[in-house]
Amino acid sequence: MFCVAPPELETKMNITKGGLVLFSANSNSSCMELSKKIAERLGVEMGKVQVYQEPNRETRVQIQESVRGKDVFIIQTVSKDVNTTVMELLIMVYACKTSCAKSIIGVIPYFPYSKQCKMRKRGSIVSKLLASMMCKAGLTHLITMDLHQKEIQGFFNIPVDNLRASPFLLQYIQEEIPDYRNAVIVAKSPASAKRAQSFAERLRLGIAVIHGEAQDAESDLVDGRHSPPMVRNVAAIHPSLEIPMLIPKEKPPITVVGDVGGRIAIIVDDIIDDVDSFLAAAETLKERGAYKIFVMATHGLLSSDAPRLIEESAIDEVVVTNTIPHEIQKLQCPKIKTVDISMILSEAIRRIHNGESMSYLFRNIGLDD
């Protein structure tokens, strides 16, 4: 595990006032590692709670200590069973609310359903639904990390602190890649170019963008502006109206904008789940002369056969944070490395509990970061 604490954080980390309770809402023990690290950094014990599934698959939560008048922080890391994870969180939040907790702060490093944050044809904005459910259950504050779209914060009517993992990933690049000065930061699609630009500017490196990938980018999916469906009966349209038709998109052949020949290619993104697009990008970069390929992302969902595909691919190393547990995937693929972000989460908890400013945790972060 890779993590080095700045001295200014180390001196403050264990200072917390009374009245703080830290709960883990996970019934899955493998999801509790991050909670334990945060509790250890804060110098507090984990709160006593039972979270389990009934034989009929209903979720039951039993809080086993008083939370009346206290600041309750509920840490929830997303397991493979996302819907159970959501219900565990909602039920625990509501249990704390009905037990007269002073405030209920959700610590959700990876916000589930964050990819469903835009209207699709005959679909729904599930992120907005989930945000409304959390607020209705009694959540008073949310701490999360690298939302898929920053606009998701607007779905909540409570304060949201969207922390960044980039300082930890940048530190990893500088300390664990000896010849990183010979690297180029790569965006695997134009949609992730802003993130790549942010990394490149901070490391004083060049940037490359892959354009024309084989599978459709998320931004190219049909959205709600085409719903309801277009009228097929021409006679139904007023004869004096001639609405111009939008020319359909056609992806060009795969091209790399930028020089990667003889250099290390570092692909950056916020989520790595289905790895097909990353594998295609790695093959393209190899063909263009990159001699080493790293993939860096905040959230490592690594679903399905991702570990096996990564192990057999041209990718040399995949670096993700521990916002989501992936110990099993690491056993299947030694190329997967983990960066610990428990330090910034525990500092955020400490500052909120003590009523201190959060601006320290957002230093040098611009609107495009």
Short mmCIF file of C-alpha atoms in Angstrom, two decimals:
data_model
loop_
_atom_site.label_atom_id
_atom_site.label_comp_id
_atom_site.label_asym_id
_atom_site.label_seq_id
_atom_site.Cartn_x
_atom_site.Cartn_y
_atom_site.Cartn_z
CA MET A 1 0.00 0.00 0.00
CA PHE A 2 1.39 3.40 -1.00
CA CYS A 3 0.79 6.41 1.21
CA VAL A 4 2.97 9.11 2.77
CA ALA A 5 1.35 11.59 5.15
CA PRO A 6 2.38 15.25 4.94
CA PRO A 7 3.73 16.43 8.33
CA GLU A 8 1.01 19.06 8.73
CA LEU A 9 -1.64 16.32 8.60
CA GLU A 10 0.24 13.91 10.87
CA THR A 11 0.33 16.43 13.71
CA LYS A 12 -3.41 17.08 13.57
CA MET A 13 -4.91 13.74 12.61
CA ASN A 14 -5.69 12.28 16.04
CA ILE A 15 -7.18 15.47 17.49
CA THR A 16 -10.96 15.06 17.65
CA LYS A 17 -13.55 16.40 20.04
CA GLY A 18 -15.96 14.12 21.85
CA GLY A 19 -19.30 13.19 20.36
CA LEU A 20 -18.01 11.55 17.19
CA VAL A 21 -19.27 8.11 16.18
CA LEU A 22 -17.83 6.21 13.23
CA PHE A 23 -19.91 3.43 11.65
CA SER A 24 -19.32 1.08 8.75
CA ALA A 25 -22.56 0.27 6.94
CA ASN A 26 -21.15 -2.78 5.14
CA SER A 27 -22.30 -6.29 5.96
CA ASN A 28 -19.45 -7.59 3.76
CA SER A 29 -16.27 -7.81 5.86
CA SER A 30 -14.02 -7.26 2.82
CA CYS A 31 -15.52 -3.76 2.47
CA MET A 32 -14.56 -2.70 6.01
CA GLU A 33 -10.80 -2.32 5.48
CA LEU A 34 -11.06 1.35 4.54
CA SER A 35 -13.26 2.06 7.59
CA LYS A 36 -10.67 0.48 9.88
CA LYS A 37 -7.86 2.56 8.35
CA ILE A 38 -9.86 5.77 8.83
CA ALA A 39 -10.69 4.89 12.45
CA GLU A 40 -7.03 4.12 13.15
CA ARG A 41 -5.92 7.48 11.73
CA LEU A 42 -8.53 9.34 13.78
CA GLY A 43 -7.64 7.43 16.94
CA VAL A 44 -11.23 6.31 17.57
CA GLU A 45 -12.96 2.96 17.83
CA MET A 46 -15.48 1.83 15.25
CA GLY A 47 -19.07 2.22 16.46
CA LYS A 48 -20.98 -0.89 17.47
CA VAL A 49 -23.53 -1.86 14.86
CA GLN A 50 -24.88 -5.01 13.28
CA VAL A 51 -25.63 -5.03 9.55
CA TYR A 52 -26.83 -8.30 8.07
CA GLN A 53 -29.19 -9.93 5.60
CA GLU A 54 -32.29 -11.79 6.74
CA PRO A 55 -32.99 -15.23 5.20
CA ASN A 56 -35.50 -13.50 2.89
CA ARG A 57 -32.68 -11.09 1.73
CA GLU A 58 -34.04 -8.10 3.62
CA THR A 59 -31.36 -5.85 5.14
CA ARG A 60 -31.44 -5.33 8.89
CA VAL A 61 -29.45 -2.72 10.84
CA GLN A 62 -29.16 -2.67 14.64
CA ILE A 63 -27.22 0.19 16.24
CA GLN A 64 -25.81 -1.02 19.53
CA GLU A 65 -24.75 2.25 21.16
CA SER A 66 -26.25 5.67 21.77
CA VAL A 67 -25.94 8.25 18.99
CA ARG A 68 -28.20 10.89 20.57
CA GLY A 69 -26.78 14.39 20.02
CA LYS A 70 -23.63 13.06 18.30
CA ASP A 71 -21.97 13.57 14.91
CA VAL A 72 -22.37 10.24 13.14
CA PHE A 73 -20.11 9.40 10.18
CA ILE A 74 -21.24 6.43 8.12
CA ILE A 75 -18.56 4.98 5.85
CA GLN A 76 -19.92 2.96 2.96
CA THR A 77 -17.70 1.38 0.34
CA VAL A 78 -19.44 -0.15 -2.64
CA SER A 79 -19.38 -3.93 -2.95
CA LYS A 80 -20.20 -6.00 -6.03
CA ASP A 81 -23.82 -6.11 -4.84
CA VAL A 82 -24.46 -2.41 -5.39
CA ASN A 83 -28.16 -2.43 -4.57
CA THR A 84 -27.59 -4.13 -1.20
CA THR A 85 -24.89 -1.55 -0.47
CA VAL A 86 -27.35 1.27 -1.16
CA MET A 87 -30.04 -0.24 1.08
CA GLU A 88 -27.56 -0.79 3.92
CA LEU A 89 -26.62 2.88 3.77
CA LEU A 90 -30.20 4.18 3.59
CA ILE A 91 -31.43 2.01 6.45
CA MET A 92 -28.48 2.96 8.68
CA VAL A 93 -28.92 6.67 7.94
CA TYR A 94 -32.62 6.44 8.81
CA ALA A 95 -31.84 4.45 11.97
CA CYS A 96 -29.46 7.21 13.12
CA LYS A 97 -32.04 9.87 12.28
CA THR A 98 -34.75 8.17 14.36
CA SER A 99 -32.19 7.74 17.17
CA CYS A 100 -31.77 11.54 17.41
CA ALA A 101 -28.25 11.89 16.01
CA LYS A 102 -27.13 15.52 15.83
CA SER A 103 -25.78 15.16 12.28
CA ILE A 104 -25.40 12.24 9.89
CA ILE A 105 -22.52 12.48 7.44
CA GLY A 106 -22.15 9.90 4.69
CA VAL A 107 -18.59 9.00 3.66
CA ILE A 108 -19.06 7.37 0.26
CA PRO A 109 -15.73 7.39 -1.60
CA TYR A 110 -17.29 5.97 -4.77
CA PHE A 111 -20.81 7.25 -5.39
CA PRO A 112 -22.84 4.38 -6.92
CA TYR A 113 -24.86 4.90 -10.10
CA SER A 114 -22.69 7.93 -10.87
CA LYS A 115 -22.48 6.97 -14.56
CA GLN A 116 -26.26 7.26 -14.79
CA CYS A 117 -26.21 11.02 -14.29
CA LYS A 118 -27.56 12.06 -17.69
CA MET A 119 -30.93 11.54 -19.31
CA ARG A 120 -30.91 8.76 -21.89
CA LYS A 121 -33.67 7.89 -24.32
CA ARG A 122 -36.65 6.67 -22.24
CA GLY A 123 -34.31 6.32 -19.27
CA SER A 124 -33.87 8.19 -16.01
CA ILE A 125 -31.24 10.10 -14.06
CA VAL A 126 -30.62 7.48 -11.39
CA SER A 127 -27.97 9.57 -9.61
CA LYS A 128 -30.63 12.20 -8.91
CA LEU A 129 -33.00 9.53 -7.56
CA LEU A 130 -30.30 8.14 -5.26
CA ALA A 131 -29.38 11.62 -4.02
CA SER A 132 -33.04 12.33 -3.18
CA MET A 133 -33.33 9.02 -1.32
CA MET A 134 -30.23 9.75 0.77
CA CYS A 135 -31.46 13.22 1.71
CA LYS A 136 -34.94 11.90 2.52
CA ALA A 137 -33.45 9.17 4.73
CA GLY A 138 -31.76 11.84 6.85
CA LEU A 139 -28.27 12.45 5.47
CA THR A 140 -27.06 15.96 6.42
CA HIS A 141 -23.67 16.03 4.65
CA LEU A 142 -21.83 13.95 2.06
CA ILE A 143 -18.12 13.28 1.64
CA THR A 144 -17.23 11.61 -1.64
CA MET A 145 -14.32 11.45 -4.07
CA ASP A 146 -13.94 12.19 -7.77
CA LEU A 147 -17.58 12.16 -8.83
CA HIS A 148 -17.98 10.93 -12.40
CA GLN A 149 -19.52 14.32 -13.20
CA LYS A 150 -19.07 17.24 -10.80
CA GLU A 151 -22.62 18.36 -11.58
CA ILE A 152 -23.90 15.44 -9.47
CA GLN A 153 -23.33 17.70 -6.45
CA GLY A 154 -26.32 19.73 -7.64
CA PHE A 155 -28.61 16.72 -7.18
CA PHE A 156 -28.29 17.09 -3.39
CA ASN A 157 -29.89 19.72 -1.16
CA ILE A 158 -27.19 19.14 1.49
CA PRO A 159 -23.48 20.10 1.52
CA VAL A 160 -21.29 17.85 -0.64
CA ASP A 161 -17.49 17.69 -0.40
CA ASN A 162 -16.11 16.14 -3.59
CA LEU A 163 -12.51 15.33 -2.62
CA ARG A 164 -9.77 14.59 -5.18
CA ALA A 165 -7.48 11.57 -5.40
CA SER A 166 -5.16 13.20 -7.95
CA PRO A 167 -2.57 14.38 -5.36
CA PHE A 168 -2.01 10.75 -4.30
CA LEU A 169 -1.81 9.50 -7.89
CA LEU A 170 0.58 12.30 -8.83
CA GLN A 171 2.75 11.42 -5.84
CA TYR A 172 2.77 7.78 -6.98
CA ILE A 173 3.94 8.79 -10.44
CA GLN A 174 6.75 10.95 -9.06
CA GLU A 175 8.00 8.40 -6.52
CA GLU A 176 7.27 5.01 -8.11
CA ILE A 177 8.04 5.67 -11.79
CA PRO A 178 11.77 6.53 -11.80
CA ASP A 179 11.90 7.88 -15.39
CA TYR A 180 8.51 9.61 -15.34
CA ARG A 181 10.12 12.71 -16.92
CA ASN A 182 10.12 10.70 -20.15
CA ALA A 183 6.36 10.10 -19.87
CA VAL A 184 3.36 11.50 -21.67
CA ILE A 185 -0.11 11.74 -20.13
CA VAL A 186 -2.74 10.10 -22.33
CA ALA A 187 -6.50 10.62 -22.58
CA LYS A 188 -8.08 7.48 -24.05
CA SER A 189 -10.86 9.62 -25.50
CA PRO A 190 -11.50 13.35 -26.00
CA ALA A 191 -13.98 13.17 -23.10
CA SER A 192 -11.14 12.58 -20.60
CA ALA A 193 -8.81 15.20 -22.09
CA LYS A 194 -9.40 17.71 -19.26
CA ARG A 195 -8.27 15.22 -16.62
CA ALA A 196 -5.20 14.35 -18.68
CA GLN A 197 -4.40 18.04 -19.13
CA SER A 198 -4.62 18.59 -15.36
CA PHE A 199 -2.12 15.77 -14.71
CA ALA A 200 0.20 16.90 -17.50
CA GLU A 201 0.32 20.53 -16.34
CA ARG A 202 1.10 19.53 -12.75
CA LEU A 203 3.86 17.12 -13.79
CA ARG A 204 5.19 19.46 -16.55
CA LEU A 205 4.69 16.68 -19.13
CA GLY A 206 3.24 16.44 -22.60
CA ILE A 207 -0.25 15.21 -23.44
CA ALA A 208 -1.66 12.85 -26.05
CA VAL A 209 -5.29 12.17 -26.94
CA ILE A 210 -6.64 9.04 -28.62
CA HIS A 211 -9.47 9.84 -31.02
CA GLY A 212 -11.76 7.46 -32.90
CA GLU A 213 -11.88 4.53 -30.50
CA ALA A 214 -13.73 1.46 -31.72
CA GLN A 215 -16.58 1.49 -29.18
CA ASP A 216 -18.86 4.45 -28.61
CA ALA A 217 -17.83 6.92 -25.94
CA GLU A 218 -20.33 7.63 -23.19
CA SER A 219 -20.88 11.15 -24.53
CA ASP A 220 -22.05 9.68 -27.86
CA LEU A 221 -24.93 7.67 -26.40
CA VAL A 222 -28.44 8.76 -27.25
CA ASP A 223 -29.66 11.16 -24.60
CA GLY A 224 -33.03 12.51 -23.54
CA ARG A 225 -33.04 15.26 -26.12
CA HIS A 226 -34.24 12.63 -28.64
CA SER A 227 -37.16 11.55 -26.43
CA PRO A 228 -40.06 11.38 -27.13
CA PRO A 229 -39.25 9.67 -30.44
CA MET A 230 -39.32 11.72 -33.61
CA VAL A 231 -42.68 11.95 -35.38
CA ARG A 232 -42.73 9.52 -38.30
CA ASN A 233 -45.97 10.75 -39.81
CA VAL A 234 -44.80 13.59 -42.02
CA ALA A 235 -48.36 14.81 -42.44
CA ALA A 236 -48.45 15.59 -38.70
CA ILE A 237 -45.81 18.30 -39.18
CA HIS A 238 -46.99 21.69 -40.35
CA PRO A 239 -46.16 21.98 -44.07
CA SER A 240 -44.44 25.33 -43.59
CA LEU A 241 -41.91 23.83 -41.13
CA GLU A 242 -38.73 22.27 -42.41
CA ILE A 243 -36.79 21.12 -39.33
CA PRO A 244 -33.18 20.39 -40.32
CA MET A 245 -31.94 16.89 -39.53
CA LEU A 246 -28.75 16.55 -37.47
CA ILE A 247 -26.04 14.79 -39.44
CA PRO A 248 -25.21 11.45 -37.72
CA LYS A 249 -21.75 11.03 -36.20
CA GLU A 250 -19.21 8.80 -37.86
CA LYS A 251 -16.07 7.94 -35.95
CA PRO A 252 -12.80 8.39 -37.82
CA PRO A 253 -10.05 5.72 -37.78
CA ILE A 254 -8.14 5.54 -34.50
CA THR A 255 -5.55 8.29 -34.33
CA VAL A 256 -3.23 9.52 -31.58
CA VAL A 257 -2.88 13.28 -31.31
CA GLY A 258 0.55 13.73 -29.73
CA ASP A 259 3.91 11.95 -29.78
CA VAL A 260 4.25 8.77 -27.69
CA GLY A 261 7.13 7.11 -29.55
CA GLY A 262 9.89 5.88 -27.21
CA ARG A 263 8.10 7.23 -24.14
CA ILE A 264 6.11 6.02 -21.14
CA ALA A 265 2.37 6.39 -21.68
CA ILE A 266 0.24 7.09 -18.59
CA ILE A 267 -3.50 6.76 -19.28
CA VAL A 268 -5.60 8.63 -16.70
CA ASP A 269 -9.32 8.36 -16.00
CA ASP A 270 -11.72 8.45 -13.04
CA ILE A 271 -13.18 4.92 -13.28
CA ILE A 272 -11.82 1.66 -14.63
CA ASP A 273 -14.58 -0.93 -14.87
CA ASP A 274 -15.04 -2.55 -18.26
CA VAL A 275 -11.43 -2.57 -19.47
CA ASP A 276 -12.00 -3.06 -23.21
CA SER A 277 -11.44 0.62 -24.03
CA PHE A 278 -8.24 0.69 -21.94
CA LEU A 279 -6.92 -2.44 -23.67
CA ALA A 280 -7.65 -0.95 -27.10
CA ALA A 281 -5.89 2.28 -26.07
CA ALA A 282 -2.86 0.30 -24.83
CA GLU A 283 -2.61 -1.60 -28.12
CA THR A 284 -2.78 1.64 -30.07
CA LEU A 285 -0.07 3.23 -27.92
CA LYS A 286 2.18 0.18 -28.34
CA GLU A 287 1.77 0.40 -32.11
CA ARG A 288 2.75 4.10 -31.93
CA GLY A 289 5.99 3.23 -30.08
CA ALA A 290 5.24 3.64 -26.35
CA TYR A 291 7.56 1.27 -24.47
CA LYS A 292 5.69 1.23 -21.13
CA ILE A 293 2.00 1.75 -20.40
CA PHE A 294 0.44 2.69 -17.06
CA VAL A 295 -3.26 3.12 -16.32
CA MET A 296 -4.24 5.34 -13.39
CA ALA A 297 -7.78 5.78 -12.08
CA THR A 298 -9.46 6.76 -8.82
CA HIS A 299 -12.09 4.03 -8.71
CA GLY A 300 -11.11 0.48 -9.61
CA LEU A 301 -14.37 -1.42 -10.11
CA LEU A 302 -12.55 -4.01 -12.26
CA SER A 303 -15.69 -5.99 -12.99
CA SER A 304 -16.06 -9.38 -14.64
CA ASP A 305 -12.87 -10.66 -16.33
CA ALA A 306 -10.98 -7.38 -15.95
CA PRO A 307 -8.04 -8.83 -13.93
CA ARG A 308 -7.42 -11.61 -16.47
CA LEU A 309 -7.70 -9.26 -19.43
CA ILE A 310 -5.28 -6.79 -17.83
CA GLU A 311 -2.80 -9.56 -17.06
CA GLU A 312 -2.83 -10.70 -20.71
CA SER A 313 -2.69 -7.16 -22.14
CA ALA A 314 0.03 -4.73 -23.15
CA ILE A 315 -0.61 -2.70 -19.97
CA ASP A 316 2.36 -2.81 -17.56
CA GLU A 317 0.62 -1.53 -14.44
CA VAL A 318 -2.85 -0.43 -13.28
CA VAL A 319 -2.88 1.98 -10.33
CA VAL A 320 -6.15 2.60 -8.47
CA THR A 321 -7.10 3.86 -5.03
CA ASN A 322 -8.86 1.90 -2.29
CA THR A 323 -12.20 3.71 -2.66
CA ILE A 324 -13.48 0.27 -3.69
CA PRO A 325 -12.11 -3.01 -2.26
CA HIS A 326 -10.28 -5.06 -4.90
CA GLU A 327 -8.05 -7.45 -2.97
CA ILE A 328 -9.41 -10.46 -4.89
CA GLN A 329 -8.63 -8.78 -8.20
CA LYS A 330 -5.07 -8.07 -7.02
CA LEU A 331 -4.56 -11.77 -6.30
CA GLN A 332 -5.69 -12.55 -9.84
CA CYS A 333 -3.52 -9.86 -11.44
CA PRO A 334 -0.19 -8.69 -9.92
CA LYS A 335 -0.22 -5.68 -12.27
CA ILE A 336 -2.89 -4.00 -10.11
CA LYS A 337 -1.45 -1.62 -7.49
CA THR A 338 -3.27 0.28 -4.75
CA VAL A 339 -2.86 3.82 -3.44
CA ASP A 340 -4.32 4.46 0.03
CA ILE A 341 -6.58 7.55 0.30
CA SER A 342 -7.75 6.98 3.90
CA MET A 343 -5.63 9.95 5.00
CA ILE A 344 -7.67 12.60 3.17
CA LEU A 345 -10.99 11.01 4.18
CA SER A 346 -10.01 10.91 7.85
CA GLU A 347 -8.81 14.53 7.71
CA ALA A 348 -12.12 15.56 6.11
CA ILE A 349 -14.01 13.80 8.93
CA ARG A 350 -11.85 15.49 11.57
CA ARG A 351 -12.34 18.95 10.08
CA ILE A 352 -16.10 18.60 9.69
CA HIS A 353 -16.49 17.30 13.25
CA ASN A 354 -14.34 20.09 14.68
CA GLY A 355 -16.05 22.78 12.58
CA GLU A 356 -12.86 23.66 10.69
CA SER A 357 -12.55 24.93 7.14
CA MET A 358 -12.32 22.33 4.35
CA SER A 359 -10.44 24.67 2.01
CA TYR A 360 -7.09 23.12 2.99
CA LEU A 361 -8.13 19.89 1.26
CA PHE A 362 -8.96 21.77 -1.98
CA ARG A 363 -5.74 23.72 -2.40
CA ASN A 364 -4.70 24.40 -6.02
CA ILE A 365 -7.83 22.73 -7.38
CA GLY A 366 -9.33 24.62 -10.29
CA LEU A 367 -12.78 24.50 -11.86
CA ASP A 368 -11.60 22.04 -14.51
CA ASP A 369 -10.00 19.59 -12.02
#
